[in-house]
PDB file of C-alpha atoms in Angstrom:
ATOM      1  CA  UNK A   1      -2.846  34.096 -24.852  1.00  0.00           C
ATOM      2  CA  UNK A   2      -3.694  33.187 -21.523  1.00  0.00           C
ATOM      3  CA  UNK A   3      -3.368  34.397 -17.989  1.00  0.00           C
ATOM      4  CA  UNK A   4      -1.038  32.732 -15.063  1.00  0.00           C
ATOM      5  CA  UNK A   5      -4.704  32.963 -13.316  1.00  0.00           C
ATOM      6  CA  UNK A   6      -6.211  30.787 -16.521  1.00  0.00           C
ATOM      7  CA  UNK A   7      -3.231  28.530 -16.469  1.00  0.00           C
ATOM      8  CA  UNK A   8      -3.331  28.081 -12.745  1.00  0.00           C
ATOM      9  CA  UNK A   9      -7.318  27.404 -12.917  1.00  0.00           C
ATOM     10  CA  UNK A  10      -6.275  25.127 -15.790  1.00  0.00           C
ATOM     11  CA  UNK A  11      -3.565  22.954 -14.061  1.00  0.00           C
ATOM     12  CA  UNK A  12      -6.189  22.631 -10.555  1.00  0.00           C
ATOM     13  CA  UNK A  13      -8.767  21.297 -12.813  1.00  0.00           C
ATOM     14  CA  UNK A  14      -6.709  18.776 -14.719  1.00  0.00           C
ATOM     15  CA  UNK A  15      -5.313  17.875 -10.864  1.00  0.00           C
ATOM     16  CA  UNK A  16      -8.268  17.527  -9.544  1.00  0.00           C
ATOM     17  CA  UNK A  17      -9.455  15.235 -12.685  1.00  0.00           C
ATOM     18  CA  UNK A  18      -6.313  12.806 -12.058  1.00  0.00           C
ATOM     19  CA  UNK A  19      -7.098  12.660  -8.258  1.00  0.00           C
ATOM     20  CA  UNK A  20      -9.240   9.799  -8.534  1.00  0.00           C
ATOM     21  CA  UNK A  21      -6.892   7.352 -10.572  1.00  0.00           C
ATOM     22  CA  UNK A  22      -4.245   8.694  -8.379  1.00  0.00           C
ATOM     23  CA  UNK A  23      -5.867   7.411  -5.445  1.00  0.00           C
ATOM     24  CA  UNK A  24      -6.873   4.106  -6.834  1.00  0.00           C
ATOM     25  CA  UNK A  25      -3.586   3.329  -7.761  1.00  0.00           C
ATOM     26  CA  UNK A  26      -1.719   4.612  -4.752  1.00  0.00           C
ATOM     27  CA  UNK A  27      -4.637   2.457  -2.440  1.00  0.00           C
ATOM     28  CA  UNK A  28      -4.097  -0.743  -5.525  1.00  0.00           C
ATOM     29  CA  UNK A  29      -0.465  -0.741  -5.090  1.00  0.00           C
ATOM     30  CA  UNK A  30       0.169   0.063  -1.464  1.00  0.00           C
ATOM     31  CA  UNK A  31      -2.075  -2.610   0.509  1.00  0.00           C
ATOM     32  CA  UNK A  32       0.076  -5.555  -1.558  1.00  0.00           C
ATOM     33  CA  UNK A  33       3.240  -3.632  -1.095  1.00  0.00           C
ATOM     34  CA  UNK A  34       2.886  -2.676   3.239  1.00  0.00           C
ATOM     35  CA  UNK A  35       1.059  -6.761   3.329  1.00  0.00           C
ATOM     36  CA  UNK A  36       4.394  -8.271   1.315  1.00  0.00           C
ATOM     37  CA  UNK A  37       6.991  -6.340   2.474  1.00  0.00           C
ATOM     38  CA  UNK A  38       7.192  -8.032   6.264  1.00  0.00           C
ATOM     39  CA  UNK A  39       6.405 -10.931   5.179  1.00  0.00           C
ATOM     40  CA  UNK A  40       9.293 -11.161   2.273  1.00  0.00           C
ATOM     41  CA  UNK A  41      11.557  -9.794   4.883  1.00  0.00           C
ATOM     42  CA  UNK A  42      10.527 -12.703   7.372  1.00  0.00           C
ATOM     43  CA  UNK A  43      11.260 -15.045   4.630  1.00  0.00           C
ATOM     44  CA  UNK A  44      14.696 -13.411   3.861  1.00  0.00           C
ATOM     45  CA  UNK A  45      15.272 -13.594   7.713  1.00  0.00           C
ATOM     46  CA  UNK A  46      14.386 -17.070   8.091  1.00  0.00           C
ATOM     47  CA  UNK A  47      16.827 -18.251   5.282  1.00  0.00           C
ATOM     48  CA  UNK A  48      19.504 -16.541   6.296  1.00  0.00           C
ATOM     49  CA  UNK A  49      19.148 -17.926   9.691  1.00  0.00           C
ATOM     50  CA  UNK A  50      19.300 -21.421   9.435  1.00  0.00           C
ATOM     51  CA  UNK A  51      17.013 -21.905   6.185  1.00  0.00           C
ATOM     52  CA  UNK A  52      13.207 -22.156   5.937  1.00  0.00           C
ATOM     53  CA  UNK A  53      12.399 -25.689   7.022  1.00  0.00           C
ATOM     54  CA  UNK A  54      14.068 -24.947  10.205  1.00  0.00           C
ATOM     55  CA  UNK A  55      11.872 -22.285  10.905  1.00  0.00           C
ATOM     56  CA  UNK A  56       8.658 -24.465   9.476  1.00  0.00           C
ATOM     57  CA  UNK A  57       8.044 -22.045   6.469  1.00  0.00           C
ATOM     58  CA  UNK A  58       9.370 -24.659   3.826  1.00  0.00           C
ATOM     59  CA  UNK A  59       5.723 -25.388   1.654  1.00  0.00           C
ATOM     60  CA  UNK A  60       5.153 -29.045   0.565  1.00  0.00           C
ATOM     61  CA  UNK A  61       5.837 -26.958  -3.383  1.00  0.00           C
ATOM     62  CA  UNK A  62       8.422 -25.352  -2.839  1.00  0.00           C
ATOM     63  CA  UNK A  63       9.227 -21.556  -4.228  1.00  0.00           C
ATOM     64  CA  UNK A  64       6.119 -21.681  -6.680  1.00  0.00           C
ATOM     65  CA  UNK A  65       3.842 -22.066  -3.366  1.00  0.00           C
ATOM     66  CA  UNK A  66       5.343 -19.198  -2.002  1.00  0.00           C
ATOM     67  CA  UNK A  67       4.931 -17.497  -5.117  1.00  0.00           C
ATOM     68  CA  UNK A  68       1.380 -18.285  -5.803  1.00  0.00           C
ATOM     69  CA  UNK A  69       0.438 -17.844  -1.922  1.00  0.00           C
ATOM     70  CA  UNK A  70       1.724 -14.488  -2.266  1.00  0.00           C
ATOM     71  CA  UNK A  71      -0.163 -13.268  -5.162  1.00  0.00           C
ATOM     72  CA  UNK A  72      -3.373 -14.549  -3.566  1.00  0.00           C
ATOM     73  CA  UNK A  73      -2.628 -12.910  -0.557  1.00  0.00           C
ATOM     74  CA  UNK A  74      -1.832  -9.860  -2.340  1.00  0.00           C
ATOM     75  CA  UNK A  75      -4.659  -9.805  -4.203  1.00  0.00           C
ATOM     76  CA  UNK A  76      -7.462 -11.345  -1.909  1.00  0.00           C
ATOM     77  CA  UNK A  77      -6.352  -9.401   1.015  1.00  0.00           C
ATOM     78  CA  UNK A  78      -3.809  -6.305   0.065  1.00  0.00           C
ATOM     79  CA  UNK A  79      -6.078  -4.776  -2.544  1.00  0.00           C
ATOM     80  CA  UNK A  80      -8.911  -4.134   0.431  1.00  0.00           C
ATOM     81  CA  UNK A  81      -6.754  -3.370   2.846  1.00  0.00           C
ATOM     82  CA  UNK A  82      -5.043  -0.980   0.867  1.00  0.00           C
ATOM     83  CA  UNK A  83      -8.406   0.645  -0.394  1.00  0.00           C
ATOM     84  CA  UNK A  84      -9.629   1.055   3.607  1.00  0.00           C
ATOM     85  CA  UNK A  85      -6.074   2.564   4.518  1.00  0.00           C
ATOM     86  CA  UNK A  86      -6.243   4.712   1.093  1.00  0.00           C
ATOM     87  CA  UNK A  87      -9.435   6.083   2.764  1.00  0.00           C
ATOM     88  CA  UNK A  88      -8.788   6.278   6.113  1.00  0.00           C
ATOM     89  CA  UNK A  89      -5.375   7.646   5.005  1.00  0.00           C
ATOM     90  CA  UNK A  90      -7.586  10.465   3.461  1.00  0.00           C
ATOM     91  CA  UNK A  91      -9.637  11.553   5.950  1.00  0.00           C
ATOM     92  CA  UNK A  92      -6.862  11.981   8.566  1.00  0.00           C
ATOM     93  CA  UNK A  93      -5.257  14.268   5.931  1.00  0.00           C
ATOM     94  CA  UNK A  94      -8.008  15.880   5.545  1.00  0.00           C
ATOM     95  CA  UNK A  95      -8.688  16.419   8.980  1.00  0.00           C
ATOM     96  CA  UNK A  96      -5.373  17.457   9.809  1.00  0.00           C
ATOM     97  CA  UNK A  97      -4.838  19.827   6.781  1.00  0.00           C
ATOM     98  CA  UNK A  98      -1.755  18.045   4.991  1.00  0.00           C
ATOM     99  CA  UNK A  99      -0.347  18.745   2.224  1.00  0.00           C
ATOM    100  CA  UNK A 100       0.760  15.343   0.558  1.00  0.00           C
ATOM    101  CA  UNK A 101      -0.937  14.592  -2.890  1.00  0.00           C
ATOM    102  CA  UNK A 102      -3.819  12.185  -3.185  1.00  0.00           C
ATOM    103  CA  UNK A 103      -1.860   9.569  -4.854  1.00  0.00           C
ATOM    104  CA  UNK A 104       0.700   9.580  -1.773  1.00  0.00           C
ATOM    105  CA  UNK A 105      -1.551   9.625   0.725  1.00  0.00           C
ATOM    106  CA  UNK A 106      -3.622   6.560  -0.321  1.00  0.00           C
ATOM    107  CA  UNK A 107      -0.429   4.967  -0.773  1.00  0.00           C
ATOM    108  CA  UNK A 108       0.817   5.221   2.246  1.00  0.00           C
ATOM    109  CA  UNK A 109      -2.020   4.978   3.964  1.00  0.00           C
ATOM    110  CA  UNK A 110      -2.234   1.191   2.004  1.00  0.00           C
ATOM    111  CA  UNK A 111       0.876   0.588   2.670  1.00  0.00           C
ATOM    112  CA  UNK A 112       0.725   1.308   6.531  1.00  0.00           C
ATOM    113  CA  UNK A 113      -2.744  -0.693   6.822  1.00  0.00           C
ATOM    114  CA  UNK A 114      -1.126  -3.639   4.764  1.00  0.00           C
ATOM    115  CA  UNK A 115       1.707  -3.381   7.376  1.00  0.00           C
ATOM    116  CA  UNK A 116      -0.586  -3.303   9.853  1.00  0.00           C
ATOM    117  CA  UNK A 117      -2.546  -6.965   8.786  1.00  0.00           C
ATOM    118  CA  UNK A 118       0.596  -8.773   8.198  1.00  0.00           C
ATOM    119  CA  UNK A 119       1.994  -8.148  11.763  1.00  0.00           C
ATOM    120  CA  UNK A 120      -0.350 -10.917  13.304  1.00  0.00           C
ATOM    121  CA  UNK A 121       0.473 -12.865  10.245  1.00  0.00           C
ATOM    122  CA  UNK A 122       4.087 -12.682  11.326  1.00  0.00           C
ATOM    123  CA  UNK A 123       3.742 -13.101  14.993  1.00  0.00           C
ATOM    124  CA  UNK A 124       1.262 -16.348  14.056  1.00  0.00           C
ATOM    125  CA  UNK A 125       4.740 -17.929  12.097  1.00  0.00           C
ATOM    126  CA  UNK A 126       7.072 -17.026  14.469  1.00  0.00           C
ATOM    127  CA  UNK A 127       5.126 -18.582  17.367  1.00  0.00           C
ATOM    128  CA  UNK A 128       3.723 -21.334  15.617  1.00  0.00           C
TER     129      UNK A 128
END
């Protein structure tokens, strides 16, 4: 029979095992997510208003370009941006003393430096 000190020392150690897959998930995930997110709402914005070639956004393929532009994106550019948030998310939190999990804070973090990259992105569409 054990302790609730053993079971407590157990449950930090198998957290602190699952911290690193946490984080690489959380970063994986949240650099595509905060880099798509504007961008798909831009897109939604611009149809609604008057339709995409209006705007200039209509690709010579059609939907699949969007769709295949958008994975590369994701994957060329959210996945590093997410990792550099993930760890920049990190050391603010550990700087400041939060108390958010490692898989949140990596995700936000991505998500918020994803963000962060597709606002030029944005304001280079708009403009033109």
């Amino acid at each position: 029979m054990s302790s609730p000190k053993q079971r407590r020392d157990e449950h930090l150690r198998r957290t602190a095992r699952e911290a690193p897959r946490r984080r690489l998930i959380g970063a994986l995930v949240g650099g595509p997510v905060g880099l798509l997110a504007p961008l798909a709402g831009l897109l939604g914005w611009a149809s609604a208003n008057g339709g995409l070639e209006s705007w200039g956004l209509e690709p010579e393929g059609g939907t699949g370009a969007l769709v295949v532009a958008a994975s590369m994106l994701a994957i060329g550019v959210g996945f590093p941006i997410g990792l550099l948030g993930a760890m920049l998310a990190r050391r603010l939190k550990t700087s400041r003393g939060a108390a958010w999990g490692d898989g949140k804070t990596a995700f936000v973090g991505g998500v918020i430096a994803g963000a962060l990259v597709a606002l030029p992105l944005i304001w280079m569409l708009v403009r033109g």
